[in-house]
Amino acid sequence: ESDSDRDEELAFGGGGARGGGGTVASRPLYLAEGLYCRALRAGLEEQLSGYREAVVAIEAELVKDRNRPISYLRFKLWELHFHHTLPAMARLVKAVKRLRGGVLGAQVLEMLHYEAQAGPAPVTRALGRLAQHCH
């Protein structure tokens, strides 16, 4: 595990899907979370829970019908537009990470609106839901 992977985990609560991590006092200043970052993290968790649920459901289908090719998994995820939304959310997380001095609420909203402007409809909807968490 690299330092940047650990930083990314900590920036959004650490400890994987359950969140957690240390207290604000035990982390560098840029990892401390404000209200907007916590709201963004909650929105990302919501979006990713849909992805996790889809993977589990597709996995169950593959287990039931062992004749399906593994490419079926990729097709189903493509059909659900995760090939658009996951990279957009990853770009957003990276942008927040780059602001090492701390992220202000207005910056989070600006990043969300910027990313949502020039994307396909599934990305616009997903980032719109993230913005709703921050409002």
mmCIF file of N, CA and C in Angstrom:
data_model
loop_
_atom_site.group_PDB
_atom_site.id
_atom_site.type_symbol
_atom_site.label_atom_id
_atom_site.label_comp_id
_atom_site.label_asym_id
_atom_site.label_seq_id
_atom_site.Cartn_x
_atom_site.Cartn_y
_atom_site.Cartn_z
ATOM 1 N N GLU A 1 0.857 -1.184 0.000
ATOM 2 C CA GLU A 1 0.000 0.000 0.000
ATOM 3 C C GLU A 1 0.895 1.236 0.000
ATOM 4 N N SER A 2 0.667 2.135 -0.943
ATOM 5 C CA SER A 2 1.507 3.321 -1.052
ATOM 6 C C SER A 2 1.000 4.424 -0.130
ATOM 7 N N ASP A 3 1.856 5.436 0.062
ATOM 8 C CA ASP A 3 1.462 6.575 0.889
ATOM 9 C C ASP A 3 0.260 7.290 0.299
ATOM 10 N N SER A 4 0.213 7.409 -1.032
ATOM 11 C CA SER A 4 -0.913 8.116 -1.653
ATOM 12 C C SER A 4 -2.212 7.346 -1.469
ATOM 13 N N ASP A 5 -2.147 5.993 -1.482
ATOM 14 C CA ASP A 5 -3.356 5.199 -1.226
ATOM 15 C C ASP A 5 -3.854 5.436 0.187
ATOM 16 N N ARG A 6 -2.923 5.458 1.156
ATOM 17 C CA ARG A 6 -3.324 5.696 2.541
ATOM 18 C C ARG A 6 -3.881 7.103 2.693
ATOM 19 N N ASP A 7 -3.259 8.088 2.020
ATOM 20 C CA ASP A 7 -3.758 9.462 2.084
ATOM 21 C C ASP A 7 -5.169 9.548 1.533
ATOM 22 N N GLU A 8 -5.418 8.836 0.406
ATOM 23 C CA GLU A 8 -6.754 8.882 -0.200
ATOM 24 C C GLU A 8 -7.775 8.262 0.744
ATOM 25 N N GLU A 9 -7.424 7.142 1.374
ATOM 26 C CA GLU A 9 -8.335 6.527 2.339
ATOM 27 C C GLU A 9 -8.632 7.481 3.480
ATOM 28 N N LEU A 10 -7.587 8.105 4.020
ATOM 29 C CA LEU A 10 -7.773 8.998 5.155
ATOM 30 C C LEU A 10 -8.536 10.260 4.783
ATOM 31 N N ALA A 11 -8.316 10.739 3.563
ATOM 32 C CA ALA A 11 -8.968 11.976 3.154
ATOM 33 C C ALA A 11 -10.482 11.828 3.178
ATOM 34 N N PHE A 12 -10.960 10.625 2.979
ATOM 35 C CA PHE A 12 -12.397 10.409 2.997
ATOM 36 C C PHE A 12 -12.792 9.453 4.099
ATOM 37 N N GLY A 13 -12.099 9.495 5.217
ATOM 38 C CA GLY A 13 -12.541 8.771 6.394
ATOM 39 C C GLY A 13 -11.747 7.534 6.721
ATOM 40 N N GLY A 14 -10.937 7.035 5.805
ATOM 41 C CA GLY A 14 -10.092 5.875 6.080
ATOM 42 C C GLY A 14 -10.892 4.633 6.374
ATOM 43 N N GLY A 15 -10.185 3.538 6.523
ATOM 44 C CA GLY A 15 -10.821 2.294 6.912
ATOM 45 C C GLY A 15 -11.738 1.704 5.872
ATOM 46 N N GLY A 16 -11.598 2.068 4.612
ATOM 47 C CA GLY A 16 -12.395 1.467 3.561
ATOM 48 C C GLY A 16 -13.837 1.930 3.595
ATOM 49 N N ALA A 17 -14.757 0.991 3.282
ATOM 50 C CA ALA A 17 -16.168 1.344 3.112
ATOM 51 C C ALA A 17 -16.830 1.792 4.415
ATOM 52 N N ARG A 18 -16.314 1.392 5.554
ATOM 53 C CA ARG A 18 -16.948 1.743 6.810
ATOM 54 C C ARG A 18 -16.558 3.108 7.326
ATOM 55 N N GLY A 19 -15.555 3.722 6.733
ATOM 56 C CA GLY A 19 -15.104 5.018 7.250
ATOM 57 C C GLY A 19 -14.293 4.806 8.497
ATOM 58 N N GLY A 20 -14.168 5.802 9.295
ATOM 59 C CA GLY A 20 -13.414 5.671 10.532
ATOM 60 C C GLY A 20 -12.151 6.475 10.461
ATOM 61 N N GLY A 21 -11.015 5.807 10.456
ATOM 62 C CA GLY A 21 -9.745 6.508 10.452
ATOM 63 C C GLY A 21 -9.493 7.065 11.837
ATOM 64 N N GLY A 22 -8.498 7.898 11.953
ATOM 65 C CA GLY A 22 -8.163 8.479 13.248
ATOM 66 C C GLY A 22 -8.984 9.702 13.528
ATOM 67 N N THR A 23 -8.667 10.358 14.619
ATOM 68 C CA THR A 23 -9.330 11.612 14.921
ATOM 69 C C THR A 23 -8.665 12.708 14.113
ATOM 70 N N VAL A 24 -9.304 13.859 14.044
ATOM 71 C CA VAL A 24 -8.742 14.974 13.299
ATOM 72 C C VAL A 24 -7.376 15.338 13.854
ATOM 73 N N ALA A 25 -7.213 15.271 15.170
ATOM 74 C CA ALA A 25 -5.949 15.643 15.787
ATOM 75 C C ALA A 25 -4.816 14.705 15.392
ATOM 76 N N SER A 26 -5.131 13.454 15.031
ATOM 77 C CA SER A 26 -4.091 12.497 14.693
ATOM 78 C C SER A 26 -3.736 12.505 13.217
ATOM 79 N N ARG A 27 -4.397 13.332 12.432
ATOM 80 C CA ARG A 27 -4.146 13.376 10.993
ATOM 81 C C ARG A 27 -3.588 14.733 10.595
ATOM 82 N N PRO A 28 -2.852 14.776 9.460
ATOM 83 C CA PRO A 28 -2.399 16.072 8.961
ATOM 84 C C PRO A 28 -3.593 16.994 8.701
ATOM 85 N N LEU A 29 -3.352 18.286 8.730
ATOM 86 C CA LEU A 29 -4.411 19.283 8.610
ATOM 87 C C LEU A 29 -5.259 19.097 7.356
ATOM 88 N N TYR A 30 -4.616 18.783 6.216
ATOM 89 C CA TYR A 30 -5.391 18.695 4.981
ATOM 90 C C TYR A 30 -6.348 17.515 4.987
ATOM 91 N N LEU A 31 -6.182 16.598 5.911
ATOM 92 C CA LEU A 31 -7.079 15.451 5.967
ATOM 93 C C LEU A 31 -8.275 15.700 6.883
ATOM 94 N N ALA A 32 -8.223 16.778 7.651
ATOM 95 C CA ALA A 32 -9.343 17.098 8.533
ATOM 96 C C ALA A 32 -10.564 17.398 7.668
ATOM 97 N N GLU A 33 -11.703 16.945 8.097
ATOM 98 C CA GLU A 33 -12.899 17.095 7.285
ATOM 99 C C GLU A 33 -13.798 18.207 7.786
ATOM 100 N N GLY A 34 -14.264 19.012 6.864
ATOM 101 C CA GLY A 34 -15.290 19.986 7.165
ATOM 102 C C GLY A 34 -16.644 19.382 6.823
ATOM 103 N N LEU A 35 -17.676 20.153 6.999
ATOM 104 C CA LEU A 35 -19.034 19.668 6.725
ATOM 105 C C LEU A 35 -19.225 19.255 5.272
ATOM 106 N N TYR A 36 -18.675 20.064 4.355
ATOM 107 C CA TYR A 36 -18.861 19.759 2.942
ATOM 108 C C TYR A 36 -18.132 18.481 2.546
ATOM 109 N N CYS A 37 -16.942 18.276 3.068
ATOM 110 C CA CYS A 37 -16.205 17.047 2.750
ATOM 111 C C CYS A 37 -16.913 15.829 3.332
ATOM 112 N N ARG A 38 -17.466 15.975 4.518
ATOM 113 C CA ARG A 38 -18.224 14.850 5.099
ATOM 114 C C ARG A 38 -19.472 14.569 4.272
ATOM 115 N N ALA A 39 -20.138 15.619 3.821
ATOM 116 C CA ALA A 39 -21.321 15.435 2.981
ATOM 117 C C ALA A 39 -20.933 14.790 1.652
ATOM 118 N N LEU A 40 -19.810 15.219 1.086
ATOM 119 C CA LEU A 40 -19.327 14.635 -0.159
ATOM 120 C C LEU A 40 -19.010 13.158 0.048
ATOM 121 N N ARG A 41 -18.349 12.837 1.152
ATOM 122 C CA ARG A 41 -18.021 11.443 1.439
ATOM 123 C C ARG A 41 -19.298 10.609 1.569
ATOM 124 N N ALA A 42 -20.314 11.143 2.250
ATOM 125 C CA ALA A 42 -21.582 10.418 2.389
ATOM 126 C C ALA A 42 -22.215 10.180 1.015
ATOM 127 N N GLY A 43 -22.151 11.183 0.153
ATOM 128 C CA GLY A 43 -22.685 11.033 -1.201
ATOM 129 C C GLY A 43 -21.924 10.001 -2.007
ATOM 130 N N LEU A 44 -20.599 10.011 -1.872
ATOM 131 C CA LEU A 44 -19.785 9.017 -2.575
ATOM 132 C C LEU A 44 -20.099 7.613 -2.070
ATOM 133 N N GLU A 45 -20.249 7.472 -0.766
ATOM 134 C CA GLU A 45 -20.609 6.168 -0.200
ATOM 135 C C GLU A 45 -21.947 5.697 -0.748
ATOM 136 N N GLU A 46 -22.899 6.610 -0.877
ATOM 137 C CA GLU A 46 -24.210 6.251 -1.430
ATOM 138 C C GLU A 46 -24.066 5.762 -2.863
ATOM 139 N N GLN A 47 -23.306 6.517 -3.656
ATOM 140 C CA GLN A 47 -23.093 6.134 -5.055
ATOM 141 C C GLN A 47 -22.389 4.787 -5.155
ATOM 142 N N LEU A 48 -21.377 4.593 -4.329
ATOM 143 C CA LEU A 48 -20.612 3.347 -4.380
ATOM 144 C C LEU A 48 -21.406 2.168 -3.838
ATOM 145 N N SER A 49 -22.360 2.422 -2.952
ATOM 146 C CA SER A 49 -23.183 1.311 -2.465
ATOM 147 C C SER A 49 -24.024 0.752 -3.613
ATOM 148 N N GLY A 50 -24.475 1.612 -4.522
ATOM 149 C CA GLY A 50 -25.195 1.137 -5.711
ATOM 150 C C GLY A 50 -24.309 0.263 -6.585
ATOM 151 N N TYR A 51 -23.051 0.646 -6.701
ATOM 152 C CA TYR A 51 -22.084 -0.142 -7.466
ATOM 153 C C TYR A 51 -21.866 -1.503 -6.797
ATOM 154 N N ARG A 52 -21.659 -1.484 -5.487
ATOM 155 C CA ARG A 52 -21.445 -2.738 -4.749
ATOM 156 C C ARG A 52 -22.653 -3.672 -4.904
ATOM 157 N N GLU A 53 -23.847 -3.118 -4.771
ATOM 158 C CA GLU A 53 -25.064 -3.917 -4.906
ATOM 159 C C GLU A 53 -25.171 -4.529 -6.305
ATOM 160 N N ALA A 54 -24.812 -3.740 -7.313
ATOM 161 C CA ALA A 54 -24.862 -4.237 -8.690
ATOM 162 C C ALA A 54 -23.865 -5.370 -8.885
ATOM 163 N N VAL A 55 -22.665 -5.226 -8.358
ATOM 164 C CA VAL A 55 -21.656 -6.278 -8.492
ATOM 165 C C VAL A 55 -22.115 -7.559 -7.811
ATOM 166 N N VAL A 56 -22.689 -7.441 -6.618
ATOM 167 C CA VAL A 56 -23.174 -8.621 -5.890
ATOM 168 C C VAL A 56 -24.299 -9.304 -6.667
ATOM 169 N N ALA A 57 -25.221 -8.522 -7.212
ATOM 170 C CA ALA A 57 -26.336 -9.103 -7.970
ATOM 171 C C ALA A 57 -25.833 -9.801 -9.235
ATOM 172 N N ILE A 58 -24.895 -9.181 -9.928
ATOM 173 C CA ILE A 58 -24.347 -9.781 -11.145
ATOM 174 C C ILE A 58 -23.560 -11.038 -10.795
ATOM 175 N N GLU A 59 -22.822 -10.986 -9.701
ATOM 176 C CA GLU A 59 -22.072 -12.156 -9.249
ATOM 177 C C GLU A 59 -23.023 -13.330 -8.979
ATOM 178 N N ALA A 60 -24.159 -13.041 -8.348
ATOM 179 C CA ALA A 60 -25.147 -14.094 -8.080
ATOM 180 C C ALA A 60 -25.659 -14.697 -9.391
ATOM 181 N N GLU A 61 -25.880 -13.853 -10.393
ATOM 182 C CA GLU A 61 -26.314 -14.353 -11.702
ATOM 183 C C GLU A 61 -25.245 -15.257 -12.317
ATOM 184 N N LEU A 62 -23.976 -14.844 -12.190
ATOM 185 C CA LEU A 62 -22.891 -15.639 -12.753
ATOM 186 C C LEU A 62 -22.740 -16.983 -12.034
ATOM 187 N N VAL A 63 -22.976 -16.986 -10.734
ATOM 188 C CA VAL A 63 -22.882 -18.231 -9.963
ATOM 189 C C VAL A 63 -24.010 -19.179 -10.364
ATOM 190 N N LYS A 64 -25.222 -18.637 -10.563
ATOM 191 C CA LYS A 64 -26.376 -19.464 -10.959
ATOM 192 C C LYS A 64 -26.167 -20.075 -12.341
ATOM 193 N N ASP A 65 -25.706 -19.251 -13.262
ATOM 194 C CA ASP A 65 -25.530 -19.707 -14.649
ATOM 195 C C ASP A 65 -24.047 -19.679 -14.979
ATOM 196 N N ARG A 66 -23.390 -20.766 -14.736
ATOM 197 C CA ARG A 66 -21.931 -20.839 -14.916
ATOM 198 C C ARG A 66 -21.516 -20.807 -16.388
ATOM 199 N N ASN A 67 -22.469 -20.842 -17.294
ATOM 200 C CA ASN A 67 -22.142 -20.790 -18.722
ATOM 201 C C ASN A 67 -21.982 -19.367 -19.238
ATOM 202 N N ARG A 68 -22.347 -18.406 -18.423
ATOM 203 C CA ARG A 68 -22.190 -17.016 -18.850
ATOM 204 C C ARG A 68 -20.706 -16.653 -18.841
ATOM 205 N N PRO A 69 -20.267 -15.930 -19.851
ATOM 206 C CA PRO A 69 -18.851 -15.516 -19.862
ATOM 207 C C PRO A 69 -18.624 -14.389 -18.856
ATOM 208 N N ILE A 70 -17.405 -14.231 -18.423
ATOM 209 C CA ILE A 70 -17.068 -13.173 -17.463
ATOM 210 C C ILE A 70 -17.305 -11.795 -18.084
ATOM 211 N N SER A 71 -17.294 -11.722 -19.401
ATOM 212 C CA SER A 71 -17.570 -10.450 -20.070
ATOM 213 C C SER A 71 -18.985 -9.959 -19.762
ATOM 214 N N TYR A 72 -19.859 -10.849 -19.309
ATOM 215 C CA TYR A 72 -21.211 -10.471 -18.918
ATOM 216 C C TYR A 72 -21.165 -9.448 -17.783
ATOM 217 N N LEU A 73 -20.245 -9.654 -16.838
ATOM 218 C CA LEU A 73 -20.068 -8.712 -15.727
ATOM 219 C C LEU A 73 -19.742 -7.324 -16.262
ATOM 220 N N ARG A 74 -18.803 -7.263 -17.164
ATOM 221 C CA ARG A 74 -18.410 -5.967 -17.736
ATOM 222 C C ARG A 74 -19.567 -5.318 -18.493
ATOM 223 N N PHE A 75 -20.286 -6.121 -19.255
ATOM 224 C CA PHE A 75 -21.423 -5.589 -20.007
ATOM 225 C C PHE A 75 -22.489 -5.020 -19.073
ATOM 226 N N LYS A 76 -22.823 -5.762 -18.015
ATOM 227 C CA LYS A 76 -23.858 -5.298 -17.091
ATOM 228 C C LYS A 76 -23.434 -4.006 -16.394
ATOM 229 N N LEU A 77 -22.173 -3.917 -15.998
ATOM 230 C CA LEU A 77 -21.692 -2.681 -15.372
ATOM 231 C C LEU A 77 -21.708 -1.533 -16.381
ATOM 232 N N TRP A 78 -21.396 -1.836 -17.630
ATOM 233 C CA TRP A 78 -21.451 -0.811 -18.673
ATOM 234 C C TRP A 78 -22.893 -0.361 -18.867
ATOM 235 N N GLU A 79 -23.805 -1.316 -18.884
ATOM 236 C CA GLU A 79 -25.224 -1.025 -19.068
ATOM 237 C C GLU A 79 -25.757 -0.115 -17.954
ATOM 238 N N LEU A 80 -25.208 -0.250 -16.760
ATOM 239 C CA LEU A 80 -25.623 0.568 -15.622
ATOM 240 C C LEU A 80 -24.858 1.889 -15.531
ATOM 241 N N HIS A 81 -24.017 2.160 -16.517
ATOM 242 C CA HIS A 81 -23.282 3.424 -16.663
ATOM 243 C C HIS A 81 -22.178 3.644 -15.640
ATOM 244 N N PHE A 82 -21.721 2.595 -14.982
ATOM 245 C CA PHE A 82 -20.634 2.772 -14.028
ATOM 246 C C PHE A 82 -19.324 3.115 -14.728
ATOM 247 N N HIS A 83 -19.199 2.771 -16.019
ATOM 248 C CA HIS A 83 -17.987 3.126 -16.763
ATOM 249 C C HIS A 83 -17.860 4.641 -16.936
ATOM 250 N N HIS A 84 -18.953 5.369 -16.773
ATOM 251 C CA HIS A 84 -18.907 6.835 -16.813
ATOM 252 C C HIS A 84 -18.778 7.429 -15.415
ATOM 253 N N THR A 85 -19.589 6.934 -14.500
ATOM 254 C CA THR A 85 -19.685 7.583 -13.189
ATOM 255 C C THR A 85 -18.485 7.325 -12.292
ATOM 256 N N LEU A 86 -17.926 6.111 -12.307
ATOM 257 C CA LEU A 86 -16.787 5.832 -11.433
ATOM 258 C C LEU A 86 -15.568 6.695 -11.766
ATOM 259 N N PRO A 87 -15.180 6.849 -13.040
ATOM 260 C CA PRO A 87 -14.046 7.735 -13.334
ATOM 261 C C PRO A 87 -14.313 9.195 -12.952
ATOM 262 N N ALA A 88 -15.552 9.655 -13.117
ATOM 263 C CA ALA A 88 -15.879 11.036 -12.747
ATOM 264 C C ALA A 88 -15.735 11.230 -11.241
ATOM 265 N N MET A 89 -16.190 10.247 -10.467
ATOM 266 C CA MET A 89 -16.048 10.359 -9.013
ATOM 267 C C MET A 89 -14.585 10.258 -8.596
ATOM 268 N N ALA A 90 -13.807 9.435 -9.290
ATOM 269 C CA ALA A 90 -12.372 9.322 -8.986
ATOM 270 C C ALA A 90 -11.667 10.644 -9.265
ATOM 271 N N ARG A 91 -12.030 11.313 -10.374
ATOM 272 C CA ARG A 91 -11.435 12.632 -10.682
ATOM 273 C C ARG A 91 -11.762 13.635 -9.584
ATOM 274 N N LEU A 92 -12.973 13.581 -9.101
ATOM 275 C CA LEU A 92 -13.393 14.494 -8.041
ATOM 276 C C LEU A 92 -12.592 14.252 -6.762
ATOM 277 N N VAL A 93 -12.422 12.992 -6.386
ATOM 278 C CA VAL A 93 -11.643 12.662 -5.191
ATOM 279 C C VAL A 93 -10.197 13.137 -5.360
ATOM 280 N N LYS A 94 -9.631 12.919 -6.537
ATOM 281 C CA LYS A 94 -8.248 13.362 -6.787
ATOM 282 C C LYS A 94 -8.140 14.880 -6.711
ATOM 283 N N ALA A 95 -9.148 15.577 -7.224
ATOM 284 C CA ALA A 95 -9.125 17.041 -7.171
ATOM 285 C C ALA A 95 -9.174 17.527 -5.729
ATOM 286 N N VAL A 96 -9.986 16.896 -4.905
ATOM 287 C CA VAL A 96 -10.064 17.270 -3.493
ATOM 288 C C VAL A 96 -8.736 16.974 -2.812
ATOM 289 N N LYS A 97 -8.140 15.834 -3.143
ATOM 290 C CA LYS A 97 -6.850 15.467 -2.555
ATOM 291 C C LYS A 97 -5.750 16.473 -2.895
ATOM 292 N N ARG A 98 -5.798 17.011 -4.121
ATOM 293 C CA ARG A 98 -4.755 17.958 -4.557
ATOM 294 C C ARG A 98 -4.765 19.239 -3.740
ATOM 295 N N LEU A 99 -5.902 19.589 -3.186
ATOM 296 C CA LEU A 99 -6.001 20.813 -2.399
ATOM 297 C C LEU A 99 -5.522 20.519 -0.986
ATOM 298 N N ARG A 100 -4.237 20.381 -0.861
ATOM 299 C CA ARG A 100 -3.618 19.930 0.394
ATOM 300 C C ARG A 100 -3.829 20.889 1.560
ATOM 301 N N GLY A 101 -4.093 22.144 1.289
ATOM 302 C CA GLY A 101 -4.252 23.106 2.369
ATOM 303 C C GLY A 101 -5.636 23.074 2.996
ATOM 304 N N GLY A 102 -6.470 22.183 2.532
ATOM 305 C CA GLY A 102 -7.835 22.116 3.046
ATOM 306 C C GLY A 102 -8.808 22.554 1.965
ATOM 307 N N VAL A 103 -9.962 21.995 1.980
ATOM 308 C CA VAL A 103 -10.967 22.284 0.964
ATOM 309 C C VAL A 103 -12.108 23.033 1.618
ATOM 310 N N LEU A 104 -12.456 24.155 1.033
ATOM 311 C CA LEU A 104 -13.595 24.921 1.514
ATOM 312 C C LEU A 104 -14.865 24.421 0.838
ATOM 313 N N GLY A 105 -15.985 24.626 1.499
ATOM 314 C CA GLY A 105 -17.260 24.166 0.968
ATOM 315 C C GLY A 105 -17.538 24.661 -0.435
ATOM 316 N N ALA A 106 -17.243 25.927 -0.679
ATOM 317 C CA ALA A 106 -17.491 26.491 -2.008
ATOM 318 C C ALA A 106 -16.638 25.785 -3.062
ATOM 319 N N GLN A 107 -15.422 25.380 -2.692
ATOM 320 C CA GLN A 107 -14.570 24.668 -3.646
ATOM 321 C C GLN A 107 -15.136 23.298 -3.986
ATOM 322 N N VAL A 108 -15.701 22.618 -3.005
ATOM 323 C CA VAL A 108 -16.317 21.313 -3.253
ATOM 324 C C VAL A 108 -17.472 21.478 -4.234
ATOM 325 N N LEU A 109 -18.327 22.459 -3.978
ATOM 326 C CA LEU A 109 -19.466 22.693 -4.875
ATOM 327 C C LEU A 109 -19.003 23.082 -6.273
ATOM 328 N N GLU A 110 -17.971 23.912 -6.347
ATOM 329 C CA GLU A 110 -17.442 24.326 -7.647
ATOM 330 C C GLU A 110 -16.919 23.125 -8.427
ATOM 331 N N MET A 111 -16.197 22.236 -7.744
ATOM 332 C CA MET A 111 -15.687 21.034 -8.415
ATOM 333 C C MET A 111 -16.824 20.157 -8.909
ATOM 334 N N LEU A 112 -17.851 19.994 -8.096
ATOM 335 C CA LEU A 112 -18.995 19.178 -8.494
ATOM 336 C C LEU A 112 -19.675 19.755 -9.735
ATOM 337 N N HIS A 113 -19.918 21.059 -9.719
ATOM 338 C CA HIS A 113 -20.593 21.689 -10.856
ATOM 339 C C HIS A 113 -19.726 21.670 -12.098
ATOM 340 N N TYR A 114 -18.424 21.861 -11.954
ATOM 341 C CA TYR A 114 -17.503 21.822 -13.092
ATOM 342 C C TYR A 114 -17.511 20.440 -13.737
ATOM 343 N N GLU A 115 -17.395 19.393 -12.926
ATOM 344 C CA GLU A 115 -17.380 18.025 -13.450
ATOM 345 C C GLU A 115 -18.709 17.659 -14.105
ATOM 346 N N ALA A 116 -19.810 18.174 -13.586
ATOM 347 C CA ALA A 116 -21.135 17.803 -14.093
ATOM 348 C C ALA A 116 -21.490 18.505 -15.393
ATOM 349 N N GLN A 117 -20.810 19.595 -15.722
ATOM 350 C CA GLN A 117 -21.178 20.387 -16.894
ATOM 351 C C GLN A 117 -20.994 19.663 -18.218
ATOM 352 N N ALA A 118 -19.882 18.991 -18.384
ATOM 353 C CA ALA A 118 -19.548 18.456 -19.703
ATOM 354 C C ALA A 118 -19.498 16.941 -19.707
ATOM 355 N N GLY A 119 -20.419 16.320 -19.033
ATOM 356 C CA GLY A 119 -20.401 14.868 -18.988
ATOM 357 C C GLY A 119 -21.675 14.278 -19.536
ATOM 358 N N PRO A 120 -21.655 12.982 -19.744
ATOM 359 C CA PRO A 120 -22.884 12.317 -20.178
ATOM 360 C C PRO A 120 -23.948 12.384 -19.085
ATOM 361 N N ALA A 121 -25.180 12.121 -19.452
ATOM 362 C CA ALA A 121 -26.303 12.228 -18.517
ATOM 363 C C ALA A 121 -26.111 11.425 -17.229
ATOM 364 N N PRO A 122 -25.587 10.185 -17.274
ATOM 365 C CA PRO A 122 -25.405 9.456 -16.007
ATOM 366 C C PRO A 122 -24.434 10.157 -15.055
ATOM 367 N N VAL A 123 -23.408 10.794 -15.600
ATOM 368 C CA VAL A 123 -22.441 11.518 -14.765
ATOM 369 C C VAL A 123 -23.105 12.753 -14.175
ATOM 370 N N THR A 124 -23.852 13.473 -14.986
ATOM 371 C CA THR A 124 -24.550 14.665 -14.507
ATOM 372 C C THR A 124 -25.505 14.309 -13.369
ATOM 373 N N ARG A 125 -26.244 13.204 -13.531
ATOM 374 C CA ARG A 125 -27.169 12.775 -12.475
ATOM 375 C C ARG A 125 -26.411 12.374 -11.202
ATOM 376 N N ALA A 126 -25.343 11.599 -11.359
ATOM 377 C CA ALA A 126 -24.586 11.126 -10.193
ATOM 378 C C ALA A 126 -23.959 12.299 -9.447
ATOM 379 N N LEU A 127 -23.365 13.226 -10.182
ATOM 380 C CA LEU A 127 -22.743 14.376 -9.531
ATOM 381 C C LEU A 127 -23.789 15.330 -8.973
ATOM 382 N N GLY A 128 -24.962 15.362 -9.597
ATOM 383 C CA GLY A 128 -26.063 16.147 -9.044
ATOM 384 C C GLY A 128 -26.503 15.609 -7.691
ATOM 385 N N ARG A 129 -26.521 14.280 -7.563
ATOM 386 C CA ARG A 129 -26.862 13.682 -6.266
ATOM 387 C C ARG A 129 -25.783 13.983 -5.230
ATOM 388 N N LEU A 130 -24.528 14.004 -5.658
ATOM 389 C CA LEU A 130 -23.449 14.377 -4.732
ATOM 390 C C LEU A 130 -23.624 15.825 -4.288
ATOM 391 N N ALA A 131 -23.980 16.700 -5.216
ATOM 392 C CA ALA A 131 -24.197 18.108 -4.880
ATOM 393 C C ALA A 131 -25.353 18.268 -3.895
ATOM 394 N N GLN A 132 -26.405 17.452 -4.056
ATOM 395 C CA GLN A 132 -27.529 17.506 -3.116
ATOM 396 C C GLN A 132 -27.081 17.164 -1.711
ATOM 397 N N HIS A 133 -26.160 16.248 -1.582
ATOM 398 C CA HIS A 133 -25.627 15.916 -0.248
ATOM 399 C C HIS A 133 -24.919 17.113 0.357
ATOM 400 N N CYS A 134 -24.317 17.951 -0.471
ATOM 401 C CA CYS A 134 -23.520 19.076 0.027
ATOM 402 C C CYS A 134 -24.376 20.310 0.281
ATOM 403 N N HIS A 135 -25.585 20.342 -0.223
ATOM 404 C CA HIS A 135 -26.435 21.532 -0.012
ATOM 405 C C HIS A 135 -27.207 21.441 1.270
#
